[in-house]
mmCIF file with all atom_site columns, C-alpha atoms in Angstrom:
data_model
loop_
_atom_site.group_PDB
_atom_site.id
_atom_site.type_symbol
_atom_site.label_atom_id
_atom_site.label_alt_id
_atom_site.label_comp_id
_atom_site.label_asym_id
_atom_site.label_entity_id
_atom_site.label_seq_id
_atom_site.pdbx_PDB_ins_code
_atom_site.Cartn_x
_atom_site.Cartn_y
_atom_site.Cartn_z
_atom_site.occupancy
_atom_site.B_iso_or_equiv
_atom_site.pdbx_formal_charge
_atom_site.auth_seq_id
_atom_site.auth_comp_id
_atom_site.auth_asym_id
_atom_site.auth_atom_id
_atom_site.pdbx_PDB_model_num
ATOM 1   C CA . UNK B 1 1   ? 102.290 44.328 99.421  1.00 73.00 ? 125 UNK B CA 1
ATOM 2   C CA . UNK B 1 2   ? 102.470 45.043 103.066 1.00 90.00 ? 126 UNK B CA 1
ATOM 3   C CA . UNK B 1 3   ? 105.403 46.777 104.710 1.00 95.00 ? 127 UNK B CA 1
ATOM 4   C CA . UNK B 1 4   ? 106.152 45.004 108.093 1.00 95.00 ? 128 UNK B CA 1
ATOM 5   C CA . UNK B 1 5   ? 107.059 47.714 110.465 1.00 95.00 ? 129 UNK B CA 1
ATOM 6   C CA . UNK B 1 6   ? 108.624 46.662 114.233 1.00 93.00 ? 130 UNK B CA 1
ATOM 7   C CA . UNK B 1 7   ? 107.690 48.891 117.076 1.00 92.00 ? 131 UNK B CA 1
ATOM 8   C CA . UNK B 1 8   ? 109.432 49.466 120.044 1.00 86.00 ? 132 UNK B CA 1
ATOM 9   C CA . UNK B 1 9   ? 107.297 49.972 122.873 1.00 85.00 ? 133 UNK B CA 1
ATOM 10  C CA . UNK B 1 10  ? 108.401 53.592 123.711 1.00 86.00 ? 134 UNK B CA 1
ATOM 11  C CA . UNK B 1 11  ? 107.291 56.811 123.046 1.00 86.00 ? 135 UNK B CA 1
ATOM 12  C CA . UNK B 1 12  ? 110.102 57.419 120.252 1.00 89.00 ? 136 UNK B CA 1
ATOM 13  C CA . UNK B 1 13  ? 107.885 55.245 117.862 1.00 91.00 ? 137 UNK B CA 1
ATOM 14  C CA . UNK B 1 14  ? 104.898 57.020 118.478 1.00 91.00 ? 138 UNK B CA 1
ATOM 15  C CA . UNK B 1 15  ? 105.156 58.562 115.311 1.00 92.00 ? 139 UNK B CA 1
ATOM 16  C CA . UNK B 1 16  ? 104.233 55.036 113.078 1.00 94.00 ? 140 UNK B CA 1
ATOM 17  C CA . UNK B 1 17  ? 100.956 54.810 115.853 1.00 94.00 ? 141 UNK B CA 1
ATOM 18  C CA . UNK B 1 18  ? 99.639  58.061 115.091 1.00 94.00 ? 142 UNK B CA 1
ATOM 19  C CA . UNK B 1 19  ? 100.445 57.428 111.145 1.00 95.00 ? 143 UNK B CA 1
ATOM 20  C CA . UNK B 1 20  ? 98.245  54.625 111.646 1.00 94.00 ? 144 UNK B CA 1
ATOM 21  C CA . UNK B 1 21  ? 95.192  55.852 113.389 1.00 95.00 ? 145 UNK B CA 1
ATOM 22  C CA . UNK B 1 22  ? 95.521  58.841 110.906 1.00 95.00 ? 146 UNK B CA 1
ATOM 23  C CA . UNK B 1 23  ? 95.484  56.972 107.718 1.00 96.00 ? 147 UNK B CA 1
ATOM 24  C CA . UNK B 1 24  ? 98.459  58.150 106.934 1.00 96.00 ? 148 UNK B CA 1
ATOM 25  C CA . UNK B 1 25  ? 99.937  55.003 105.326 1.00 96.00 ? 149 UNK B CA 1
ATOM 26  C CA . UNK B 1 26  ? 96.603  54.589 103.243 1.00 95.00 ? 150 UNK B CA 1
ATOM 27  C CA . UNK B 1 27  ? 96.698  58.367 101.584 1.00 95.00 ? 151 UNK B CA 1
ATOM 28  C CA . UNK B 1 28  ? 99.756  57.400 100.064 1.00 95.00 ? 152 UNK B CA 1
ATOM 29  C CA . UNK B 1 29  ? 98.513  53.991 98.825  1.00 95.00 ? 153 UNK B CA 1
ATOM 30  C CA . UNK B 1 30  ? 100.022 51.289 101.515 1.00 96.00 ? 154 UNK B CA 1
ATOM 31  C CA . UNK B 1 31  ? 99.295  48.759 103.991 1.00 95.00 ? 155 UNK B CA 1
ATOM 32  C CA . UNK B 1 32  ? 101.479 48.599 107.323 1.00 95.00 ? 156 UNK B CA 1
ATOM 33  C CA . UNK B 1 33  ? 101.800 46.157 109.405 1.00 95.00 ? 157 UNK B CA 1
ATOM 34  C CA . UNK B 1 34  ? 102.945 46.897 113.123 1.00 94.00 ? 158 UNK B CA 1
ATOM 35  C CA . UNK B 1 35  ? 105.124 43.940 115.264 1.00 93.00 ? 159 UNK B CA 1
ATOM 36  C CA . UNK B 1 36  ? 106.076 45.080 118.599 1.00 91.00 ? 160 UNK B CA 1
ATOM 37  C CA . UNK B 1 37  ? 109.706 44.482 119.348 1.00 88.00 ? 161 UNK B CA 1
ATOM 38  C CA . UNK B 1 38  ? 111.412 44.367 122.744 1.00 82.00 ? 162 UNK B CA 1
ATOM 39  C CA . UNK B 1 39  ? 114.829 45.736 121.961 1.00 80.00 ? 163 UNK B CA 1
ATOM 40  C CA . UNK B 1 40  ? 116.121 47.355 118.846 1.00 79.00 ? 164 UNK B CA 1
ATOM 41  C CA . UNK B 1 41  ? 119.060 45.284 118.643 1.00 82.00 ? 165 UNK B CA 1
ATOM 42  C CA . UNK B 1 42  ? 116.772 42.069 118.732 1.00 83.00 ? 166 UNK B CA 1
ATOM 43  C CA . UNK B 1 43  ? 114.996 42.970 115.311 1.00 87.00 ? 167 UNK B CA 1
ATOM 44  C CA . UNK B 1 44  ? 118.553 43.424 113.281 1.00 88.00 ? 168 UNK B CA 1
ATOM 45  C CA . UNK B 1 45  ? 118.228 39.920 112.476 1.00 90.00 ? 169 UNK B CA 1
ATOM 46  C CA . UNK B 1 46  ? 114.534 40.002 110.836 1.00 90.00 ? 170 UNK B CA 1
ATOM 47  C CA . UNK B 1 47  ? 115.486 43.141 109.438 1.00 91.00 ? 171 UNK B CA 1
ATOM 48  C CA . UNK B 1 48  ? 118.343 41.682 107.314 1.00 89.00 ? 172 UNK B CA 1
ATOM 49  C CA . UNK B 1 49  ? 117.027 38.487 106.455 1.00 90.00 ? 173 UNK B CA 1
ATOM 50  C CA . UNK B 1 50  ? 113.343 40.868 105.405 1.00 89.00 ? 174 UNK B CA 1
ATOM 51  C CA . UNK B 1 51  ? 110.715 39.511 107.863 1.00 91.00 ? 175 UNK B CA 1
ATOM 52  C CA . UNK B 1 52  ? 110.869 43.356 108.401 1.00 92.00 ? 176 UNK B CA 1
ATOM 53  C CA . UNK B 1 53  ? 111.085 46.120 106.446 1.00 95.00 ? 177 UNK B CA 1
ATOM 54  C CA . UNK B 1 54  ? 111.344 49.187 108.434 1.00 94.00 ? 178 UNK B CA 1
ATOM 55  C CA . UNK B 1 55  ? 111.934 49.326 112.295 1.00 91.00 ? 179 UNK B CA 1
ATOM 56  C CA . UNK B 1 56  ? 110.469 52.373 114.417 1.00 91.00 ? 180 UNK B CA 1
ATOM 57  C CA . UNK B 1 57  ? 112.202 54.216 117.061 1.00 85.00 ? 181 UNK B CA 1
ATOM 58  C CA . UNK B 1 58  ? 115.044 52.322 116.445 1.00 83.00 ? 182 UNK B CA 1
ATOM 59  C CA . UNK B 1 59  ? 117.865 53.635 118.989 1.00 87.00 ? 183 UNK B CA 1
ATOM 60  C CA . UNK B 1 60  ? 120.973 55.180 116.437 1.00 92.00 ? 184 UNK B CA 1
ATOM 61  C CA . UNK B 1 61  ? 123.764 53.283 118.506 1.00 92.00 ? 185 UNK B CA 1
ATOM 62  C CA . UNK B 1 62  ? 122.574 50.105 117.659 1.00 88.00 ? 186 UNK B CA 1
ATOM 63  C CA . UNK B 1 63  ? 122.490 50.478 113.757 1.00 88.00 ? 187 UNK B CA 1
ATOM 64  C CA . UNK B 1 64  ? 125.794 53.059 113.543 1.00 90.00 ? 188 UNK B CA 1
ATOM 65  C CA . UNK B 1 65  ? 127.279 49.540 115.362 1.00 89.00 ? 189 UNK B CA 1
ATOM 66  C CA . UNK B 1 66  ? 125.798 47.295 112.852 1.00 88.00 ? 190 UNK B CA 1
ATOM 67  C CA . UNK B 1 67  ? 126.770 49.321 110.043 1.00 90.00 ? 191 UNK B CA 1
ATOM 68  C CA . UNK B 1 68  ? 130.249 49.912 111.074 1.00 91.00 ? 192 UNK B CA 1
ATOM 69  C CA . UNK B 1 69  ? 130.451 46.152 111.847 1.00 90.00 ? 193 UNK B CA 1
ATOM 70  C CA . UNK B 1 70  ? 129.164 45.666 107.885 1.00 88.00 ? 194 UNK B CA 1
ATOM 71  C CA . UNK B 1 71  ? 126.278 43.795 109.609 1.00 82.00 ? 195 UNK B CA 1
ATOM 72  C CA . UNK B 1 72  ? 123.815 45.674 107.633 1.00 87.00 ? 196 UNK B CA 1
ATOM 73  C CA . UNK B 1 73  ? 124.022 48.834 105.329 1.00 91.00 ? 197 UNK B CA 1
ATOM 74  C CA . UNK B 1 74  ? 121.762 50.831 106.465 1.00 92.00 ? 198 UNK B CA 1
ATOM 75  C CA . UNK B 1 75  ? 119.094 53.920 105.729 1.00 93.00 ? 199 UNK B CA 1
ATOM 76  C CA . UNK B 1 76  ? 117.419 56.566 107.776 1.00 94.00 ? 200 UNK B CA 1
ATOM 77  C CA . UNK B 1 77  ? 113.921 57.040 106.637 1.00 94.00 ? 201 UNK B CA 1
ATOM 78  C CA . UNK B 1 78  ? 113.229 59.754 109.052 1.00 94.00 ? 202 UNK B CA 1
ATOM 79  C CA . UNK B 1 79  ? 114.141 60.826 112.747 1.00 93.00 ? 203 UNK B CA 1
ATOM 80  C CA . UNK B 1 80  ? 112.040 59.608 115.435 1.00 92.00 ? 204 UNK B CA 1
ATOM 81  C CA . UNK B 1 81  ? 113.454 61.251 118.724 1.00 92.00 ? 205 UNK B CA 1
ATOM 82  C CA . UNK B 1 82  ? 116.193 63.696 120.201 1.00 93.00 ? 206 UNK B CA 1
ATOM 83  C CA . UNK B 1 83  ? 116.846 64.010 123.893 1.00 93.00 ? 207 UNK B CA 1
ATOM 84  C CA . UNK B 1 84  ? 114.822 66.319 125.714 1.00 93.00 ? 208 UNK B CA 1
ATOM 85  C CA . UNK B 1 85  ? 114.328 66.946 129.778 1.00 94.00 ? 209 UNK B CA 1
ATOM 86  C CA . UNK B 1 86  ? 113.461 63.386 131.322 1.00 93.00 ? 210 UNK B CA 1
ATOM 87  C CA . UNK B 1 87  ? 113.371 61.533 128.137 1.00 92.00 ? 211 UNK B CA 1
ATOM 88  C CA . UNK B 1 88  ? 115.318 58.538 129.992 1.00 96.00 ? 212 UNK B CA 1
ATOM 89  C CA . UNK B 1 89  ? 114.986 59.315 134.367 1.00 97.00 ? 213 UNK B CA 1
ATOM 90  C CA . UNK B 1 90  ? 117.297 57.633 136.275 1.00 98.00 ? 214 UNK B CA 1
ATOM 91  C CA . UNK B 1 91  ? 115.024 56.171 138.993 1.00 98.00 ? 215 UNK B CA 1
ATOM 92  C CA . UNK B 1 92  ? 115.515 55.005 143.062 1.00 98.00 ? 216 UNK B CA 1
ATOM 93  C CA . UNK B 1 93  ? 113.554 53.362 145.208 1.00 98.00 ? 217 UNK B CA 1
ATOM 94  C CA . UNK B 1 94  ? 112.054 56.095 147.640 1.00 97.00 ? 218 UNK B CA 1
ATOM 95  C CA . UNK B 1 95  ? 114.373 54.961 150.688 1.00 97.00 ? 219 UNK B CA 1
ATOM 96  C CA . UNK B 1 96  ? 117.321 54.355 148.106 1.00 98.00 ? 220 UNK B CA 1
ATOM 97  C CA . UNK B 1 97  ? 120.617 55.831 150.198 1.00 97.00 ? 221 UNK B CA 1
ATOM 98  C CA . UNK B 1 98  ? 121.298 56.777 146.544 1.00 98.00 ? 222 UNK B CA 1
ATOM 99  C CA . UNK B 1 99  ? 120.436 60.720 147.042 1.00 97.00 ? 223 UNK B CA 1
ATOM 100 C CA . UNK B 1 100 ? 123.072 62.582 144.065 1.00 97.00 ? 224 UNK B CA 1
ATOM 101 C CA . UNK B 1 101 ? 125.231 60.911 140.799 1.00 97.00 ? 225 UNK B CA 1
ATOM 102 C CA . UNK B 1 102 ? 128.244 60.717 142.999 1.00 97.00 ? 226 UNK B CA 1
ATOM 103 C CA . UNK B 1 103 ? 126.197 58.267 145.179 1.00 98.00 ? 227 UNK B CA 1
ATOM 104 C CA . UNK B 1 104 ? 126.087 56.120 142.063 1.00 98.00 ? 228 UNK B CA 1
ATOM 105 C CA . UNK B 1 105 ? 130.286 54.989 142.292 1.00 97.00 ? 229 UNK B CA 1
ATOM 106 C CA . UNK B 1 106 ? 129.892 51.305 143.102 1.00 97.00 ? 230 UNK B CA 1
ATOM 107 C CA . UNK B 1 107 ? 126.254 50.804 142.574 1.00 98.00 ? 231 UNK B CA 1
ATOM 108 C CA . UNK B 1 108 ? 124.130 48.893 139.801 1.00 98.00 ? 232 UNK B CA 1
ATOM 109 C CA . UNK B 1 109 ? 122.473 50.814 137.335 1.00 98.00 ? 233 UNK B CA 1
ATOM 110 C CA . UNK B 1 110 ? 119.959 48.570 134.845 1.00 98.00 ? 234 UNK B CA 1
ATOM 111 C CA . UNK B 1 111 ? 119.643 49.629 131.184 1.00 97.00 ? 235 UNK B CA 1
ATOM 112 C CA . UNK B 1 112 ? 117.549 48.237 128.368 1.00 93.00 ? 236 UNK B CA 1
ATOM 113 C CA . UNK B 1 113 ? 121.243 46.926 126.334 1.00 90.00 ? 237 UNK B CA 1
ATOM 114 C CA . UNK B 1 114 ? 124.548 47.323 127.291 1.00 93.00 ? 238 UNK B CA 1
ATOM 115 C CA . UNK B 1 115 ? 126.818 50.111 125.639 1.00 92.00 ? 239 UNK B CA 1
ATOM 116 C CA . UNK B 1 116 ? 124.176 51.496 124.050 1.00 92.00 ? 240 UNK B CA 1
ATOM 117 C CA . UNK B 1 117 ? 122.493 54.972 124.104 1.00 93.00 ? 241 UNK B CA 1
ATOM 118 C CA . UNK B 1 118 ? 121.474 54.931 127.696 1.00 94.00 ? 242 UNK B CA 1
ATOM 119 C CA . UNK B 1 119 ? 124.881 54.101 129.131 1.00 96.00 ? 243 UNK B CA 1
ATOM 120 C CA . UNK B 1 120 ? 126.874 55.920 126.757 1.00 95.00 ? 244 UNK B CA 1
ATOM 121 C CA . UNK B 1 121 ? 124.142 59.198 127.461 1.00 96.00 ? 245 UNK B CA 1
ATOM 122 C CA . UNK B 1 122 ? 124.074 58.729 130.957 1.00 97.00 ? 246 UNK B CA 1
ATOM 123 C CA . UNK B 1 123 ? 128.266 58.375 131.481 1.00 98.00 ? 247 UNK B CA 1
ATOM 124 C CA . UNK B 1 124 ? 128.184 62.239 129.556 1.00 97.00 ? 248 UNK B CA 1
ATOM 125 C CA . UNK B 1 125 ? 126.105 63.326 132.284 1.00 97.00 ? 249 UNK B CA 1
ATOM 126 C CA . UNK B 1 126 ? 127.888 61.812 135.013 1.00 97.00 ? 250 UNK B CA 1
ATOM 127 C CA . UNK B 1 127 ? 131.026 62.924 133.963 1.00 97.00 ? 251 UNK B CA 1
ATOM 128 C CA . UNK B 1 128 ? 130.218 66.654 133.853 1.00 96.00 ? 252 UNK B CA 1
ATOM 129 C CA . UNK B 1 129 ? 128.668 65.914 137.298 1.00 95.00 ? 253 UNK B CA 1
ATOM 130 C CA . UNK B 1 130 ? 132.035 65.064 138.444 1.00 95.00 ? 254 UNK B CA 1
ATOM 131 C CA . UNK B 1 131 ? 131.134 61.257 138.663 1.00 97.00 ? 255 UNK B CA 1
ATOM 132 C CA . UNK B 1 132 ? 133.799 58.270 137.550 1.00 96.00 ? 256 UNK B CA 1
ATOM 133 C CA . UNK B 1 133 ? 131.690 56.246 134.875 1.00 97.00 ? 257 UNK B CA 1
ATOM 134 C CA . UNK B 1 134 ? 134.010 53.418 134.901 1.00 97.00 ? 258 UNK B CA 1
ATOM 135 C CA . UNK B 1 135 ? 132.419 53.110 138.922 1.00 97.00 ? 259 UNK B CA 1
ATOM 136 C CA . UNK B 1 136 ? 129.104 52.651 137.710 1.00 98.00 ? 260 UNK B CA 1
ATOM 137 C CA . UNK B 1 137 ? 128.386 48.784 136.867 1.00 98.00 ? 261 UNK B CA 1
ATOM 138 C CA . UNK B 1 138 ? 125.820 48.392 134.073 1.00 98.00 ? 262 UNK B CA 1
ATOM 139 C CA . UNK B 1 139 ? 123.056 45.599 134.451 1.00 98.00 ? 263 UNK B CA 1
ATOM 140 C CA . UNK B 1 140 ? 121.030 44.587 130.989 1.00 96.00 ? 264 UNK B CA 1
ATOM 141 C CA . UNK B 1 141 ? 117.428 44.631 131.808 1.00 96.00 ? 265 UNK B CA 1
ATOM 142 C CA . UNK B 1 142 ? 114.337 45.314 129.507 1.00 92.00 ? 266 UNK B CA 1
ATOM 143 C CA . UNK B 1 143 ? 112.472 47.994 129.733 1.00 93.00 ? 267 UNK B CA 1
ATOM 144 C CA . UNK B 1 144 ? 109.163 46.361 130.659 1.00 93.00 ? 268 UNK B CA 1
ATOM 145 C CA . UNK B 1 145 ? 111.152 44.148 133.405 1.00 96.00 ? 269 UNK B CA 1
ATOM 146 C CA . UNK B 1 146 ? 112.422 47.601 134.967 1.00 97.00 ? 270 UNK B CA 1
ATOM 147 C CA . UNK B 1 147 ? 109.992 47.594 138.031 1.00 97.00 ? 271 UNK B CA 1
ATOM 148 C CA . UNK B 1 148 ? 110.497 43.829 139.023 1.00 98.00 ? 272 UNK B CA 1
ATOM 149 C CA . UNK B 1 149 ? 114.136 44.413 139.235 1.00 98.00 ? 273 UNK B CA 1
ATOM 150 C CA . UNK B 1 150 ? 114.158 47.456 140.960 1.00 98.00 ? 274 UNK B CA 1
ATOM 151 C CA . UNK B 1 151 ? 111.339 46.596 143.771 1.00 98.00 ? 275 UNK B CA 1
ATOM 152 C CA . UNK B 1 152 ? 113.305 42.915 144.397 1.00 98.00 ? 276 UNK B CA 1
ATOM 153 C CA . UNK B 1 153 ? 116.496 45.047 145.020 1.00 97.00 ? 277 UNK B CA 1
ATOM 154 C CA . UNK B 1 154 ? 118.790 43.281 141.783 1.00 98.00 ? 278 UNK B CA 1
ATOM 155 C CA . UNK B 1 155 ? 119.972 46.754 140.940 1.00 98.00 ? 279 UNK B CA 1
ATOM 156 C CA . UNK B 1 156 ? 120.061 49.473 142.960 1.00 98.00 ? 280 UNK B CA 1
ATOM 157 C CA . UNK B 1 157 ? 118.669 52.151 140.023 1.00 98.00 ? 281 UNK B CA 1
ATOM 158 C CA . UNK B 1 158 ? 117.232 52.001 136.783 1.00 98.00 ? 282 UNK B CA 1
ATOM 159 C CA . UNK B 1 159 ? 117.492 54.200 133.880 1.00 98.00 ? 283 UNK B CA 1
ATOM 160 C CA . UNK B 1 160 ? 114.701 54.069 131.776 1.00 97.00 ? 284 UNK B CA 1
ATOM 161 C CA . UNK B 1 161 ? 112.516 55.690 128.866 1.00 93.00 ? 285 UNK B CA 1
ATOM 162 C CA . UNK B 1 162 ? 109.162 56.683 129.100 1.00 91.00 ? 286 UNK B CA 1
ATOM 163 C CA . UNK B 1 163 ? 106.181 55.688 129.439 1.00 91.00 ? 287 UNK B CA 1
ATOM 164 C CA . UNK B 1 164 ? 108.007 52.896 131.860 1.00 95.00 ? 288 UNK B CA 1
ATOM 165 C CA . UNK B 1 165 ? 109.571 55.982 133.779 1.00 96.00 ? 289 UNK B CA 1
ATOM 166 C CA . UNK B 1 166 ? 105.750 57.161 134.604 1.00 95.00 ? 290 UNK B CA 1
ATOM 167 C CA . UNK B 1 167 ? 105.027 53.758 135.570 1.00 95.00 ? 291 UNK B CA 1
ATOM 168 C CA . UNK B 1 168 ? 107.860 53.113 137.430 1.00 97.00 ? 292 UNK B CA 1
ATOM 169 C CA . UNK B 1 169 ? 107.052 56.364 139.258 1.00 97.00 ? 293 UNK B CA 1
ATOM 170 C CA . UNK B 1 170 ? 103.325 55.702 140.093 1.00 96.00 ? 294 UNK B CA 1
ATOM 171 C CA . UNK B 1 171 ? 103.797 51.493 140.978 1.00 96.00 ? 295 UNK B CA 1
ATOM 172 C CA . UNK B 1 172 ? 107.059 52.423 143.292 1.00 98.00 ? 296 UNK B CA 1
ATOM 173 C CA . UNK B 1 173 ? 107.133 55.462 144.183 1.00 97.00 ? 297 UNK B CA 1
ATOM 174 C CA . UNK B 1 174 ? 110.443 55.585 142.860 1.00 98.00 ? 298 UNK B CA 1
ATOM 175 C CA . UNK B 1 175 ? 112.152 59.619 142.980 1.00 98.00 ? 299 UNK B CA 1
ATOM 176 C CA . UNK B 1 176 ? 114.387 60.550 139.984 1.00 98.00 ? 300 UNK B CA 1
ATOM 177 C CA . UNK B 1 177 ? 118.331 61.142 141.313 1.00 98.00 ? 301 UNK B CA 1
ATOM 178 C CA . UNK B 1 178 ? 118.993 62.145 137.241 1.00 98.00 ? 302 UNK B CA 1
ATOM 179 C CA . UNK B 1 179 ? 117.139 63.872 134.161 1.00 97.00 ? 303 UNK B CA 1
ATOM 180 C CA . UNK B 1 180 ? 118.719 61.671 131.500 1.00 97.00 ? 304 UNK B CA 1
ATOM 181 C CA . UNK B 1 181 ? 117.805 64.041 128.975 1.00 95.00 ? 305 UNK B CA 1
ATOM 182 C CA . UNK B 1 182 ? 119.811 66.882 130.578 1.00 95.00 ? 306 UNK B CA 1
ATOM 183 C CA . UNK B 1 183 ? 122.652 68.582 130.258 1.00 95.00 ? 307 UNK B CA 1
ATOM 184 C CA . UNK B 1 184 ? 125.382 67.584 128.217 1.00 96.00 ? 308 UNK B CA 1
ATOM 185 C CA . UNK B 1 185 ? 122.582 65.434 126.180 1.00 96.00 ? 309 UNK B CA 1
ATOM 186 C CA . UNK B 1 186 ? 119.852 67.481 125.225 1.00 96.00 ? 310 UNK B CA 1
ATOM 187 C CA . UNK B 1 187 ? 118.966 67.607 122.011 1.00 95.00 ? 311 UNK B CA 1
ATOM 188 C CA . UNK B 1 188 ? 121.382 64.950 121.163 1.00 95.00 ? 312 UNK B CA 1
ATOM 189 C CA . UNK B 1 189 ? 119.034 62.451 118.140 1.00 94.00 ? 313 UNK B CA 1
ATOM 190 C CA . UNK B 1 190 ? 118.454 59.298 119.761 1.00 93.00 ? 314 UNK B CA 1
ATOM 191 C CA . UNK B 1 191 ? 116.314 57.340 117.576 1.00 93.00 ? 315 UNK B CA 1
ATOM 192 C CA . UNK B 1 192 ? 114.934 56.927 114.051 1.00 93.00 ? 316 UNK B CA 1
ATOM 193 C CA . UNK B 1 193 ? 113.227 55.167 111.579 1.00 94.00 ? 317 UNK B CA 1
ATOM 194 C CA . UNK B 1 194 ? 115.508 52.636 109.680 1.00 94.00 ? 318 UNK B CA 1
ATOM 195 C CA . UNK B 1 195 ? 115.709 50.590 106.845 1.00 95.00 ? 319 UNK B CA 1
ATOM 196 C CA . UNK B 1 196 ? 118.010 48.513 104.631 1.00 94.00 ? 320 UNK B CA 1
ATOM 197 C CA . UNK B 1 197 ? 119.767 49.693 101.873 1.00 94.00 ? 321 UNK B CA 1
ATOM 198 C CA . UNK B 1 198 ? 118.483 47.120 99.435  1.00 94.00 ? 322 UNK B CA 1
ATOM 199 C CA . UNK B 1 199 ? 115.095 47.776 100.644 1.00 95.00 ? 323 UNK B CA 1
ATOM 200 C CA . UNK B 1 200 ? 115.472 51.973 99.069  1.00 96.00 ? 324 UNK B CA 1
ATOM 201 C CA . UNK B 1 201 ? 116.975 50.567 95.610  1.00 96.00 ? 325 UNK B CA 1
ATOM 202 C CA . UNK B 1 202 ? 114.164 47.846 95.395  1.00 95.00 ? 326 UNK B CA 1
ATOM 203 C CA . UNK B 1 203 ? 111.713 49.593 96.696  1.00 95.00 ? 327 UNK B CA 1
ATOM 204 C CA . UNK B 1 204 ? 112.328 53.592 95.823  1.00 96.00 ? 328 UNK B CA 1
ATOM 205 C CA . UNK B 1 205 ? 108.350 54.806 95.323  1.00 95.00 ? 329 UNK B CA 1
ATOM 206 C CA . UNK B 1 206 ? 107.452 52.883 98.453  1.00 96.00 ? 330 UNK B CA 1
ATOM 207 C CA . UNK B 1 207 ? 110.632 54.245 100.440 1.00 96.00 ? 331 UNK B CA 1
ATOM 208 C CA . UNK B 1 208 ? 109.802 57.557 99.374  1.00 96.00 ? 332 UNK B CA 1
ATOM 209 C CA . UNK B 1 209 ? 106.385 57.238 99.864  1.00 96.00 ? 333 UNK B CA 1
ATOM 210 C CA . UNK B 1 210 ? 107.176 55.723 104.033 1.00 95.00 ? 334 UNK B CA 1
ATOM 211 C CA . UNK B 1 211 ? 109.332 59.216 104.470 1.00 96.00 ? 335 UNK B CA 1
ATOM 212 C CA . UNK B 1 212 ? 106.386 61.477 103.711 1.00 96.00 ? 336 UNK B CA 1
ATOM 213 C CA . UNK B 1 213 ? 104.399 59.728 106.041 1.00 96.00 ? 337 UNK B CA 1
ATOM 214 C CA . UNK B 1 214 ? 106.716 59.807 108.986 1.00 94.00 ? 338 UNK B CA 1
ATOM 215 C CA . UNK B 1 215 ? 107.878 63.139 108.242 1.00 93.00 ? 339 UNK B CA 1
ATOM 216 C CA . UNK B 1 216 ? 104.187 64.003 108.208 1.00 94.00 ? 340 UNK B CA 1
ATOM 217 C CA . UNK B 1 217 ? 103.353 62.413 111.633 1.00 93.00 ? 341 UNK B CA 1
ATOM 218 C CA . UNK B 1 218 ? 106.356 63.773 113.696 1.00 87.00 ? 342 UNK B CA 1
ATOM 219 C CA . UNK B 1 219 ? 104.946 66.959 112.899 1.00 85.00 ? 343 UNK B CA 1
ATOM 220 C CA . UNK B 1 220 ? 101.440 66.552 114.604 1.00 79.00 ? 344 UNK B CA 1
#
């Protein structure tokens, strides 16, 4: 049968893409589907009720919170991302007054889901900058929406994964104010590849089967 696989549209899924256009899933005898997904806290629902199976470059703060809230039980199939130098950017307009994280205290900042990995990265980074997180208001705002809400002035930054940080860059000229892949968060695992736990007992062959592949395709 097909495995329905959801997709966020960032570079931390990349992985299920190139296992795709490599035949990847066919060597080992299955069919993927891919449905692109907004926000990884949006597919929990299809997830449990098994419209999907697996979801890709799914952010670890969201399903350690659905876990520990016995929403789901939960399995990691394979790791999809760790932070590394500008893996999220914290992005101004290029006249922003906003020149240094202390310039931050009292401003909006817009991330893709509240108290999730970008806020909860990003308040590590201010802190050892000498910056008050609790100053810093948080605005939810989807990644693809980003642009729109920083050129019409509803937050005064954005902090953002790529490729929207590229895009950001090259439609607004925007200038980056903080690496969110820095210091203290580099290297920290951000994202993986996540199933149910009913899915590995039904399913073991086919759940072993999906870990080769990823495994396989982070590697190229």
């Amino acid at each position: 049968t097909t495995i329905t696989v959801a997709s966020l549209p960032l570079l931390d899924a990349a992985g299920v893409h190139i296992a795709v256009t490599r035949k990847l899933f066919e060597a080992e005898g299955l069919q993927v589907k891919i449905q692109p997904v907004a926000q990884s806290i949006a597919a929990l629902p299809a997830l449990k009720n098994g419209q999907l199976d697996v979801i890709a470059g799914a952010n670890y703060v969201t399903f350690l919170q659905a876990q520990q809230q016995g929403t789901l039980k939960l399995k990691i199939l394979a790791d999809a991302a760790a932070a590394a130098p500008k893996f999220f950017q914290l992005l101004v307009l290029p006249d922003s007054p906003i020149k240094t994280p202390k310039d931050l205290e009292g401003k909006t900042v817009a991330v893709n889901i509240l108290n999730n990995i970008q806020s909860l990265t990003l308040n590590q980074i201010l802190k050892a900058d000498g910056v008050d997180p609790s100053k810093v208001k948080y605005r939810a705002v989807s990644f693809p929406l980003m642009d729109k809400a920083l050129a019409n002035h509803d937050v005064d930054a954005v902090h953002t994964g790529e490729p929207f940080g590229t895009v950001i860059q090259g439609k607004l000229k925007a200038r980056m104010v903080i690496d969110g892949g820095g210091a203290p968060v580099t290297s920290l695992p951000v994202s993986g590849y996540v199933t149910t736990e009913d899915f590995v007992t039904k399913y073991p062959n086919t759940a072993a089967a999906l870990q080769r592949v990823l495994l396989k395709a982070q590697q190229l």
